[in-house]
Short mmCIF file of C-alpha atoms and ligand atoms in Angstrom, two decimals:
data_model
loop_
_atom_site.label_atom_id
_atom_site.label_comp_id
_atom_site.label_asym_id
_atom_site.label_seq_id
_atom_site.Cartn_x
_atom_site.Cartn_y
_atom_site.Cartn_z
CA UNK A 1 0.00 0.00 0.00
CA UNK A 2 1.54 3.30 -1.11
CA UNK A 3 1.58 6.63 0.66
CA UNK A 4 -0.76 9.47 -0.30
CA UNK A 5 2.07 11.39 -1.96
CA UNK A 6 3.18 8.35 -3.97
CA UNK A 7 -0.37 7.76 -5.14
CA UNK A 8 -0.76 11.43 -6.03
CA UNK A 9 2.39 11.25 -8.17
CA UNK A 10 1.41 7.94 -9.78
CA UNK A 11 -1.97 9.35 -10.80
CA UNK A 12 -0.40 12.55 -12.10
CA UNK A 13 2.12 10.65 -14.24
CA UNK A 14 -0.59 8.40 -15.64
CA UNK A 15 0.97 5.30 -14.11
CA UNK A 16 -2.34 4.41 -12.45
CA UNK A 17 -5.85 5.77 -12.07
CA UNK A 18 -8.18 6.30 -9.13
CA UNK A 19 -10.37 3.57 -10.62
CA UNK A 20 -7.55 1.01 -10.68
CA UNK A 21 -6.61 1.81 -7.09
CA UNK A 22 -10.24 1.48 -6.01
CA UNK A 23 -10.62 -1.87 -7.81
CA UNK A 24 -7.57 -3.32 -6.07
CA UNK A 25 -8.81 -2.10 -2.76
CA UNK A 26 -12.33 -3.51 -3.22
CA UNK A 27 -11.01 -6.91 -4.17
CA UNK A 28 -8.80 -6.93 -1.04
CA UNK A 29 -11.77 -5.97 1.13
CA UNK A 30 -14.01 -8.62 -0.42
CA UNK A 31 -11.50 -11.30 0.60
CA UNK A 32 -10.47 -9.97 4.00
CA UNK A 33 -10.57 -12.53 6.84
CA UNK A 34 -10.40 -10.09 9.79
CA UNK A 35 -14.05 -8.96 9.90
CA UNK A 36 -12.71 -5.41 9.67
CA UNK A 37 -15.54 -4.27 7.40
CA UNK A 38 -19.27 -4.25 8.02
CA UNK A 39 -20.00 -2.93 4.52
CA UNK A 40 -17.96 -2.65 1.34
CA UNK A 41 -19.14 -0.02 -1.18
CA UNK A 42 -17.74 -1.49 -4.38
CA UNK A 43 -20.92 -0.92 -6.35
CA UNK A 44 -21.17 2.80 -5.66
CA UNK A 45 -20.63 5.47 -8.32
CA UNK A 46 -16.95 6.55 -8.35
CA UNK A 47 -16.25 9.98 -6.85
CA UNK A 48 -15.82 12.45 -9.71
CA UNK A 49 -14.39 15.27 -7.55
CA UNK A 50 -10.66 15.92 -7.62
CA UNK A 51 -8.50 17.39 -4.87
CA UNK A 52 -5.91 16.64 -2.22
CA UNK A 53 -7.12 13.07 -1.74
CA UNK A 54 -7.89 12.06 -5.34
CA UNK A 55 -7.70 8.31 -5.62
CA UNK A 56 -7.04 7.78 -1.90
CA UNK A 57 -9.11 4.95 -0.44
CA UNK A 58 -10.68 5.77 2.93
CA UNK A 59 -12.62 3.47 5.27
CA UNK A 60 -15.11 4.93 7.74
CA UNK A 61 -15.85 3.77 11.28
CA UNK A 62 -19.45 2.66 11.47
CA UNK A 63 -20.43 5.42 13.94
CA UNK A 64 -19.91 8.27 11.45
CA UNK A 65 -23.04 8.86 9.38
CA UNK A 66 -23.00 8.47 5.61
CA UNK A 67 -25.78 8.79 3.05
CA UNK A 68 -24.26 5.78 1.34
CA UNK A 69 -24.91 2.44 3.02
CA UNK A 70 -25.94 2.09 6.63
CA UNK A 71 -24.63 3.42 9.96
CA UNK A 72 -25.11 0.86 12.72
CA UNK A 73 -22.55 1.78 15.43
CA UNK A 74 -21.92 -1.97 15.69
CA UNK A 75 -25.34 -2.32 17.33
CA UNK A 76 -28.52 -4.26 16.65
CA UNK A 77 -30.25 -1.09 17.82
CA UNK A 78 -29.32 0.61 14.54
CA UNK A 79 -29.29 -2.41 12.21
CA UNK A 80 -30.12 -1.18 8.70
CA UNK A 81 -30.23 2.52 9.74
CA UNK A 82 -29.73 4.86 6.78
CA UNK A 83 -28.71 8.42 7.49
CA UNK A 84 -30.38 11.14 5.40
CA UNK A 85 -27.21 13.26 5.62
CA UNK A 86 -23.42 12.96 5.61
CA UNK A 87 -21.21 13.86 8.56
CA UNK A 88 -19.17 17.00 7.82
CA UNK A 89 -15.96 14.94 7.62
CA UNK A 90 -17.58 12.74 4.96
CA UNK A 91 -18.57 15.72 2.80
CA UNK A 92 -15.04 17.10 3.12
CA UNK A 93 -13.47 13.78 2.13
CA UNK A 94 -15.75 13.54 -0.89
CA UNK A 95 -15.00 17.13 -1.97
CA UNK A 96 -11.28 16.29 -1.81
CA UNK A 97 -11.66 13.42 -4.30
CA UNK A 98 -11.29 10.50 -1.83
CA UNK A 99 -12.78 7.09 -2.62
CA UNK A 100 -14.89 6.00 0.35
CA UNK A 101 -14.68 2.22 0.46
CA UNK A 102 -17.08 1.20 3.24
CA UNK A 103 -17.89 1.06 6.93
CA UNK A 104 -15.66 -0.65 9.50
CA UNK A 105 -16.72 -2.65 12.52
CA UNK A 106 -16.45 -1.12 15.98
CA UNK A 107 -17.40 -1.85 19.56
CA UNK A 108 -21.08 -1.09 20.07
CA UNK A 109 -21.55 2.69 20.23
CA UNK A 110 -17.73 2.97 20.50
CA UNK A 111 -17.72 1.48 24.01
CA UNK A 112 -14.80 -0.90 24.37
CA UNK A 113 -11.09 -1.45 23.87
CA UNK A 114 -11.06 -4.64 21.81
CA UNK A 115 -13.78 -4.58 19.11
CA UNK A 116 -15.13 -7.80 20.56
CA UNK A 117 -18.35 -6.01 21.58
CA UNK A 118 -19.66 -5.56 18.07
CA UNK A 119 -23.04 -6.96 17.10
CA UNK A 120 -21.46 -8.16 13.83
CA UNK A 121 -18.73 -10.22 15.49
CA UNK A 122 -15.24 -9.61 16.86
CA UNK A 123 -12.52 -8.12 14.63
CA UNK A 124 -9.16 -9.89 14.40
CA UNK A 125 -5.71 -8.32 14.56
CA UNK A 126 -3.90 -8.69 11.19
CA UNK A 127 -0.59 -9.37 13.01
CA UNK A 128 -2.07 -12.34 14.85
CA UNK A 129 -5.64 -13.33 14.19
CA UNK A 130 -6.03 -14.85 17.66
CA UNK A 131 -5.57 -11.37 19.11
CA UNK A 132 -7.82 -8.34 19.30
CA UNK A 133 -7.03 -5.27 17.17
CA UNK A 134 -7.87 -2.98 20.11
CA UNK A 135 -10.91 -0.78 20.12
CA UNK A 136 -13.30 0.67 19.80
CA UNK A 137 -12.21 1.62 16.25
CA UNK A 138 -10.68 -1.84 15.71
CA UNK A 139 -12.09 -2.37 12.21
CA UNK A 140 -10.53 0.87 10.94
CA UNK A 141 -7.19 0.00 12.56
CA UNK A 142 -7.17 -3.55 11.18
CA UNK A 143 -8.12 -2.28 7.70
CA UNK A 144 -5.16 0.11 7.52
CA UNK A 145 -2.72 -2.33 9.15
CA UNK A 146 -3.68 -5.06 6.66
CA UNK A 147 -3.35 -2.67 3.71
CA UNK A 148 -7.04 -2.91 2.77
CA UNK A 149 -7.22 0.87 2.29
CA UNK A 150 -4.88 3.88 2.53
CA UNK A 151 -6.38 5.61 5.55
CA UNK A 152 -9.40 5.26 7.80
CA UNK A 153 -11.44 7.45 10.10
CA UNK A 154 -12.10 6.50 13.70
CA UNK A 155 -13.43 8.19 16.80
CA UNK A 156 -11.58 8.59 20.09
CA UNK A 157 -13.44 9.24 23.34
CA UNK A 158 -10.88 7.78 25.74
CA UNK A 159 -8.34 6.13 23.43
CA UNK A 160 -10.31 4.44 20.67
CA UNK A 161 -8.02 5.65 17.87
CA UNK A 162 -4.64 5.62 19.63
CA UNK A 163 -5.04 2.28 21.45
CA UNK A 164 -6.02 0.19 18.36
CA UNK A 165 -3.35 2.01 16.33
CA UNK A 166 -0.77 0.87 18.90
CA UNK A 167 -2.04 -2.71 18.89
CA UNK A 168 -2.06 -2.83 15.07
CA UNK A 169 1.30 -1.11 14.45
CA UNK A 170 0.05 1.99 12.65
CA UNK A 171 -0.36 5.72 13.24
CA UNK A 172 -3.49 6.83 15.11
CA UNK A 173 -4.04 10.55 15.67
CA UNK A 174 -6.63 12.22 17.91
CA UNK A 175 -6.68 15.92 17.05
CA UNK A 176 -7.35 18.62 19.67
CA UNK A 177 -11.01 18.71 20.71
CA UNK A 178 -12.85 21.15 18.45
CA UNK A 179 -10.43 20.98 15.51
CA UNK A 180 -12.43 18.39 13.55
CA UNK A 181 -16.21 18.66 13.35
CA UNK A 182 -18.22 16.09 15.28
CA UNK A 183 -21.34 16.81 13.22
CA UNK A 184 -22.56 13.40 12.11
CA UNK A 185 -20.47 11.42 14.59
CA UNK A 186 -23.01 9.42 16.57
CA UNK A 187 -22.59 10.82 20.07
CA UNK A 188 -21.16 8.65 22.84
CA UNK A 189 -19.74 11.22 25.33
CA UNK A 190 -19.96 14.57 23.54
CA UNK A 191 -17.42 16.46 25.66
CA UNK A 192 -14.79 13.78 24.96
CA UNK A 193 -15.60 12.44 21.45
CA UNK A 194 -13.25 13.36 18.62
CA UNK A 195 -12.92 12.10 15.05
CA UNK A 196 -9.39 11.33 13.87
CA UNK A 197 -7.28 9.37 11.41
CA UNK A 198 -5.54 5.99 11.08
CA UNK A 199 -2.69 5.79 8.58
CA UNK A 200 0.61 4.13 7.83
CA UNK A 201 2.60 7.34 8.22
CA UNK A 202 2.41 10.63 10.08
CA UNK A 203 2.43 12.47 6.75
CA UNK A 204 -0.70 10.65 5.59
CA UNK A 205 -2.39 11.49 8.89
CA UNK A 206 -1.41 15.16 8.45
CA UNK A 207 -2.71 15.37 4.88
CA UNK A 208 -6.01 13.66 5.70
CA UNK A 209 -6.56 15.80 8.79
CA UNK A 210 -6.00 18.99 6.80
CA UNK A 211 -8.91 17.88 4.64
CA UNK A 212 -11.35 17.08 7.44
CA UNK A 213 -10.38 19.80 9.98
CA UNK A 214 -11.56 23.39 10.23
CA UNK A 215 -14.54 25.32 11.55
CA UNK A 216 -18.00 23.86 11.05
CA UNK A 217 -21.00 25.96 12.09
CA UNK A 218 -23.02 22.75 12.47
CA UNK A 219 -20.92 21.66 15.48
CA UNK A 220 -21.32 24.01 18.45
CA UNK A 221 -17.94 22.95 19.88
CA UNK A 222 -16.05 23.40 16.62
CA UNK A 223 -13.44 26.14 17.06
CA UNK A 224 -13.47 29.11 14.73
CA UNK A 225 -10.11 28.38 13.19
CA UNK A 226 -9.17 27.39 9.67
CA UNK A 227 -7.78 23.92 9.15
CA UNK A 228 -4.13 24.09 10.27
CA UNK A 229 -1.25 23.50 7.85
CA UNK A 230 -0.05 20.22 9.22
CA UNK A 231 1.97 18.84 6.32
CA UNK A 232 3.99 21.97 5.57
CA UNK A 233 5.76 21.98 8.95
CA UNK A 234 6.40 18.21 9.25
CA UNK A 235 10.04 18.29 8.21
CA UNK A 236 11.20 20.94 10.68
CA UNK A 237 14.12 20.16 12.99
CA UNK A 238 13.33 19.04 16.50
CA UNK A 239 16.63 20.13 18.01
CA UNK A 240 15.09 22.78 20.24
CA UNK A 241 12.23 20.51 21.28
CA UNK A 242 11.66 19.45 24.88
CA UNK A 243 10.09 16.07 25.47
CA UNK A 244 8.58 15.40 28.87
CA UNK A 245 8.66 11.85 30.19
CA UNK A 246 6.63 11.10 33.31
CA UNK A 247 8.86 8.65 35.18
CA UNK A 248 5.91 6.74 36.57
CA UNK A 249 4.71 5.92 33.03
CA UNK A 250 7.42 3.25 32.76
CA UNK A 251 6.24 1.17 35.71
CA UNK A 252 6.05 -2.55 36.41
CA UNK A 253 2.35 -2.69 35.56
CA UNK A 254 3.38 -2.37 31.92
CA UNK A 255 4.63 -5.27 29.88
CA UNK A 256 8.48 -5.16 30.07
CA UNK A 257 8.73 -5.19 26.27
CA UNK A 258 6.55 -2.08 26.13
CA UNK A 259 8.80 -0.28 28.63
CA UNK A 260 11.90 -1.31 26.68
CA UNK A 261 10.48 -0.07 23.36
CA UNK A 262 9.58 3.29 24.91
CA UNK A 263 13.03 3.61 26.49
CA UNK A 264 14.58 2.95 23.09
CA UNK A 265 12.33 5.65 21.62
CA UNK A 266 13.58 8.13 24.21
CA UNK A 267 17.16 7.35 23.08
CA UNK A 268 16.19 7.98 19.47
CA UNK A 269 14.86 11.40 20.40
CA UNK A 270 18.00 12.23 22.36
CA UNK A 271 20.09 11.32 19.30
CA UNK A 272 17.90 13.61 17.21
CA UNK A 273 18.86 16.46 19.53
CA UNK A 274 15.69 16.77 21.59
CA UNK A 275 15.99 17.47 25.31
CA UNK A 276 14.34 14.96 27.63
CA UNK A 277 12.85 16.41 30.81
CA UNK A 278 11.18 14.76 33.80
CA UNK A 279 7.57 15.70 34.28
CA UNK A 280 5.01 14.49 36.73
CA UNK A 281 1.40 13.53 35.99
CA UNK A 282 0.20 11.81 39.18
CA UNK A 283 -3.47 12.23 38.23
CA UNK A 284 -3.00 9.68 35.44
CA UNK A 285 -4.05 7.08 37.99
CA UNK A 286 -7.45 8.67 38.62
CA UNK A 287 -8.07 9.27 34.93
CA UNK A 288 -9.88 5.99 34.37
CA UNK A 289 -12.21 6.47 37.35
CA UNK A 290 -12.94 10.04 36.25
CA UNK A 291 -13.54 8.90 32.68
CA UNK A 292 -15.91 6.13 33.82
CA UNK A 293 -18.09 8.70 35.58
CA UNK A 294 -18.14 11.40 32.88
CA UNK A 295 -18.36 9.16 29.79
CA UNK A 296 -21.25 6.95 31.02
CA UNK A 297 -23.09 10.03 32.35
CA UNK A 298 -23.01 11.63 28.92
CA UNK A 299 -23.70 8.31 27.20
CA UNK A 300 -26.81 7.64 29.28
CA UNK A 301 -28.20 10.96 28.12
CA UNK A 302 -27.07 10.62 24.47
CA UNK A 303 -28.45 7.09 24.15
CA UNK A 304 -31.90 7.97 25.55
CA UNK A 305 -33.05 8.67 21.99
CA UNK A 306 -32.88 4.96 21.07
CA UNK A 307 -36.27 4.02 22.39
CA UNK A 308 -37.86 2.23 19.45
CA UNK A 309 -40.00 5.30 18.67
CA UNK A 310 -37.66 8.16 17.87
CA UNK A 311 -34.76 5.97 16.78
CA UNK A 312 -33.74 2.38 16.65
CA UNK A 313 -34.93 -1.16 16.99
CA UNK A 314 -38.57 -1.63 18.09
CA UNK A 315 -39.61 -4.84 19.80
CA UNK A 316 -41.99 -7.05 17.87
CA UNK A 317 -43.95 -7.81 21.04
CA UNK A 318 -47.47 -6.48 20.84
CA UNK A 319 -49.99 -5.16 23.35
CA UNK A 320 -47.36 -3.25 25.36
CA UNK A 321 -47.89 0.10 27.06
CA UNK A 322 -45.40 2.87 26.28
CA UNK A 323 -43.01 2.08 29.13
CA UNK A 324 -42.81 -1.61 28.27
CA UNK A 325 -42.34 -0.81 24.59
CA UNK A 326 -39.31 1.31 25.51
CA UNK A 327 -38.02 -1.27 27.96
CA UNK A 328 -38.30 -4.26 25.60
CA UNK A 329 -36.92 -2.35 22.60
CA UNK A 330 -33.89 -1.16 24.56
CA UNK A 331 -33.33 -4.54 26.22
CA UNK A 332 -33.34 -6.28 22.83
CA UNK A 333 -31.39 -3.63 20.89
CA UNK A 334 -28.46 -2.88 23.21
CA UNK A 335 -25.67 -5.27 24.16
CA UNK A 336 -24.38 -5.83 27.70
CA UNK A 337 -21.57 -3.26 27.72
CA UNK A 338 -23.89 -0.49 26.53
CA UNK A 339 -26.47 -1.42 29.17
CA UNK A 340 -23.74 -1.37 31.83
CA UNK A 341 -22.73 2.17 30.79
CA UNK A 342 -26.33 3.42 30.77
CA UNK A 343 -26.88 2.06 34.28
CA UNK A 344 -23.62 3.58 35.52
CA UNK A 345 -24.44 6.89 33.88
CA UNK A 346 -27.97 7.22 35.20
CA UNK A 347 -26.69 6.27 38.66
CA UNK A 348 -23.97 8.95 38.80
CA UNK A 349 -26.45 11.55 37.54
CA UNK A 350 -29.26 10.56 39.93
CA UNK A 351 -30.28 13.19 42.48
CA UNK A 352 -28.81 11.41 45.50
CA UNK A 353 -25.41 10.73 43.92
CA UNK A 354 -24.86 13.61 41.49
CA UNK A 355 -22.61 15.56 43.84
CA UNK A 356 -20.69 12.56 45.07
CA UNK A 357 -19.86 11.26 41.59
CA UNK A 358 -20.58 13.51 38.63
CA UNK A 359 -19.74 16.83 40.26
CA UNK A 360 -16.58 15.42 41.80
CA UNK A 361 -15.51 13.97 38.46
CA UNK A 362 -15.88 17.41 36.89
CA UNK A 363 -13.69 18.89 39.61
CA UNK A 364 -11.02 16.26 38.95
CA UNK A 365 -11.35 17.00 35.25
CA UNK A 366 -10.31 20.57 35.98
CA UNK A 367 -7.36 19.36 38.07
CA UNK A 368 -6.23 17.06 35.26
CA UNK A 369 -6.23 19.99 32.82
CA UNK A 370 -4.22 22.07 35.29
CA UNK A 371 -1.74 19.26 35.79
CA UNK A 372 -1.17 19.06 32.02
CA UNK A 373 -0.83 22.84 31.79
CA UNK A 374 1.89 22.75 34.46
CA UNK A 375 3.71 19.91 32.66
CA UNK A 376 3.54 21.74 29.32
CA UNK A 377 5.34 24.70 30.90
CA UNK A 378 8.38 22.44 30.96
CA UNK A 379 8.03 20.60 27.66
CA UNK A 380 6.47 20.67 24.18
CA UNK A 381 5.09 17.14 24.24
CA UNK A 382 4.71 14.30 26.71
CA UNK A 383 6.00 10.86 25.71
CA UNK A 384 5.01 7.46 27.11
CA UNK A 385 3.53 4.13 26.11
CA UNK A 386 0.15 4.20 24.39
CA UNK A 387 -1.01 1.04 26.15
CA UNK A 388 0.30 -1.04 29.07
CA UNK A 389 0.50 -4.20 26.90
CA UNK A 390 0.57 -5.27 23.26
CA UNK A 391 -2.53 -6.90 21.71
CA UNK A 392 -4.15 -9.52 23.95
CA UNK A 393 -5.96 -12.70 22.97
CA UNK A 394 -9.62 -12.53 21.93
CA UNK A 395 -11.67 -13.42 25.02
CA UNK A 396 -8.83 -12.75 27.48
CA UNK A 397 -10.41 -9.76 29.22
CA UNK A 398 -13.84 -10.89 30.35
CA UNK A 399 -13.73 -8.62 33.40
CA UNK A 400 -14.90 -5.13 32.30
CA UNK A 401 -12.54 -3.30 34.67
CA UNK A 402 -9.45 -5.00 33.21
CA UNK A 403 -10.68 -3.87 29.78
CA UNK A 404 -11.17 -0.30 31.06
CA UNK A 405 -7.53 -0.19 32.20
CA UNK A 406 -6.32 -0.47 28.59
CA UNK A 407 -6.95 3.28 28.35
CA UNK A 408 -4.97 4.35 31.40
CA UNK A 409 -2.52 6.41 29.30
CA UNK A 410 -5.00 7.75 26.76
CA UNK A 411 -8.20 8.75 28.59
CA UNK A 412 -6.80 11.92 30.17
CA UNK A 413 -5.98 13.37 26.73
CA UNK A 414 -9.73 13.47 26.05
CA UNK A 415 -10.56 14.64 29.56
CA UNK A 416 -8.28 17.65 29.01
CA UNK A 417 -9.28 18.12 25.34
CA UNK A 418 -5.66 18.13 24.14
CA UNK A 419 -4.09 16.32 21.15
CA UNK A 420 -2.44 12.89 21.08
CA UNK A 421 -0.91 10.49 18.60
CA UNK A 422 0.26 6.88 18.74
CA UNK A 423 3.06 5.80 16.42
CA UNK A 424 4.82 2.44 16.05
CA UNK A 425 7.97 2.16 18.20
CA UNK A 426 8.78 -1.55 18.43
CA UNK A 427 7.73 -5.18 18.36
CA UNK A 428 7.51 -8.03 20.82
CA UNK A 429 10.07 -10.82 20.57
CA UNK A 430 7.90 -13.65 19.22
CA UNK A 431 9.81 -14.63 16.13
CA UNK A 432 6.91 -16.03 14.11
CA UNK A 433 4.20 -13.56 15.06
CA UNK A 434 5.65 -10.38 16.55
CA UNK A 435 3.12 -7.89 17.91
CA UNK A 436 3.52 -4.16 17.43
CA UNK A 437 4.13 -1.69 20.28
CA UNK A 438 2.98 1.94 20.17
CA UNK A 439 4.38 5.11 21.66
CA UNK A 440 2.11 7.95 22.73
CA UNK A 441 2.84 11.64 22.30
CA UNK A 442 0.53 14.26 23.77
CA UNK A 443 0.65 18.00 23.14
CA UNK A 444 -1.21 21.08 24.40
CA UNK A 445 -4.49 22.07 22.77
CA UNK A 446 -3.93 23.34 19.21
CA UNK A 447 -0.28 22.36 19.14
CA UNK A 448 -1.21 19.70 16.59
CA UNK A 449 1.32 20.84 13.97
CA UNK A 450 4.18 20.56 16.47
CA UNK A 451 2.91 17.19 17.77
CA UNK A 452 2.92 15.76 14.25
CA UNK A 453 6.32 17.26 13.48
CA UNK A 454 7.83 15.53 16.54
CA UNK A 455 6.13 12.24 15.66
CA UNK A 456 7.31 12.53 12.06
CA UNK A 457 10.93 13.09 13.16
CA UNK A 458 10.86 9.77 15.03
CA UNK A 459 9.31 8.01 12.08
CA UNK A 460 12.03 9.32 9.75
CA UNK A 461 14.72 7.99 12.09
CA UNK A 462 13.22 4.49 12.50
CA UNK A 463 11.65 1.80 10.33
CA UNK A 464 8.90 0.39 12.56
CA UNK A 465 6.20 2.04 10.45
CA UNK A 466 7.49 0.34 7.30
CA UNK A 467 6.79 -3.15 8.65
CA UNK A 468 3.42 -4.65 7.87
CA UNK A 469 1.69 -7.89 8.81
CA UNK A 470 1.74 -9.24 5.26
CA UNK A 471 5.52 -9.48 5.39
CA UNK A 472 5.24 -11.63 8.54
CA UNK A 473 2.55 -14.15 7.50
N1 LIG B 501 -12.20 2.13 25.74
C1 LIG B 501 -12.88 3.31 26.16
C2 LIG B 501 -14.33 3.01 26.44
O1 LIG B 501 -14.67 1.89 26.39
C3 LIG B 501 -12.74 4.39 25.13
C4 LIG B 501 -13.66 4.24 24.00
C5 LIG B 501 -13.50 5.31 22.96
O2 LIG B 501 -12.51 6.04 22.93
N2 LIG B 501 -14.53 5.43 22.13
O3 LIG B 501 -15.11 3.85 26.72
#
């Protein structure tokens, strides 16, 4: 699978056409064994627009609405749902000439870290099909890792782009909150949700984000800024850059191979001339508990619309009064993890517990933002592992809390609304089926160009991003 710039050049020189690229991609998707895709759009009219992404094949997480095909959020609740409008990011991709290839499987309503909780079956990791690809955007991550398309969109509420990117050995970028429109992203936790990009290089993530970013009057939290120039600044030197490393991020709760890969990455940055500084983020440990109050609270409110009347699956039982119609429709349509979140959310928002849980979580949210602000006075970006472990076996985490802990390093990025990216930084030692390891960089709000520049510098100095599962199977 070539980079966006290579494809651009090949189309310009007449070596290939958008149609040929699309055909190759559709035949790969039709034969894919990973269950990455819920729908493949090979019979759609080709996109006649031309622009920055002409001929680039893009897969879309199944919680971003599209007029083409269905949008199910991996849930029986929305089986067969057809949106009458496109999300803003979809319109922008189409205007830029991209070929949209289909919808990718995800955890139901983006709740999960493994893409096992999808009504259409678990997704497999292309590096080792017994393992999960991470989640909740696991289908998008697996699609890019397996070379089924050039780039893919995902959504990240607590780590759902960066964590699967790490587990699949690709780039996963969550832009600053407000930089990319959420209009048409099916809401999970609106104050945390952000659309972002999966790709095989930082440059491809930069180019795609330039296309989808920028002010959108249809999203009340979209910032009134033009799309930033992310590609132009990628090649800048990082000699004057300060990289903060929280010492407690390399602890013995992580897999030792993850710690080693991150330590090696720190050495690479030192060789590139960056200065490494110690920073302290002690509130990382309360991030998950804070997240699991705020996110379910918002989810319980956002998911109230799926009642079998306004939206979603309606029970076929007859003779029910209104309450029972709601109750049966919701009980049949939602899976267990979604029900668990709704119960948690309504509990923390209930009159007797609101102050003890929800209000306290909001106070901690403020403290987390202040802690980041203090750290960013000493450094440009914060470096650490994206996840405590590489990909785990399908079925290995049946206890919900152990699944929640996958996001220990990523959830606070969303809580503070800042930007973060995961890039490949190593592999485990299994000789036959090595698993990728990801490194996480976080930057202050709207420092996205600098974040990508620092990530790109690492990529240029290493070859982890050039290794793909097909060369190992
Ligand atoms: N894994 C987290 C959760 O289950 C994050 C999900 C996400 O970012 N969408 O809520």
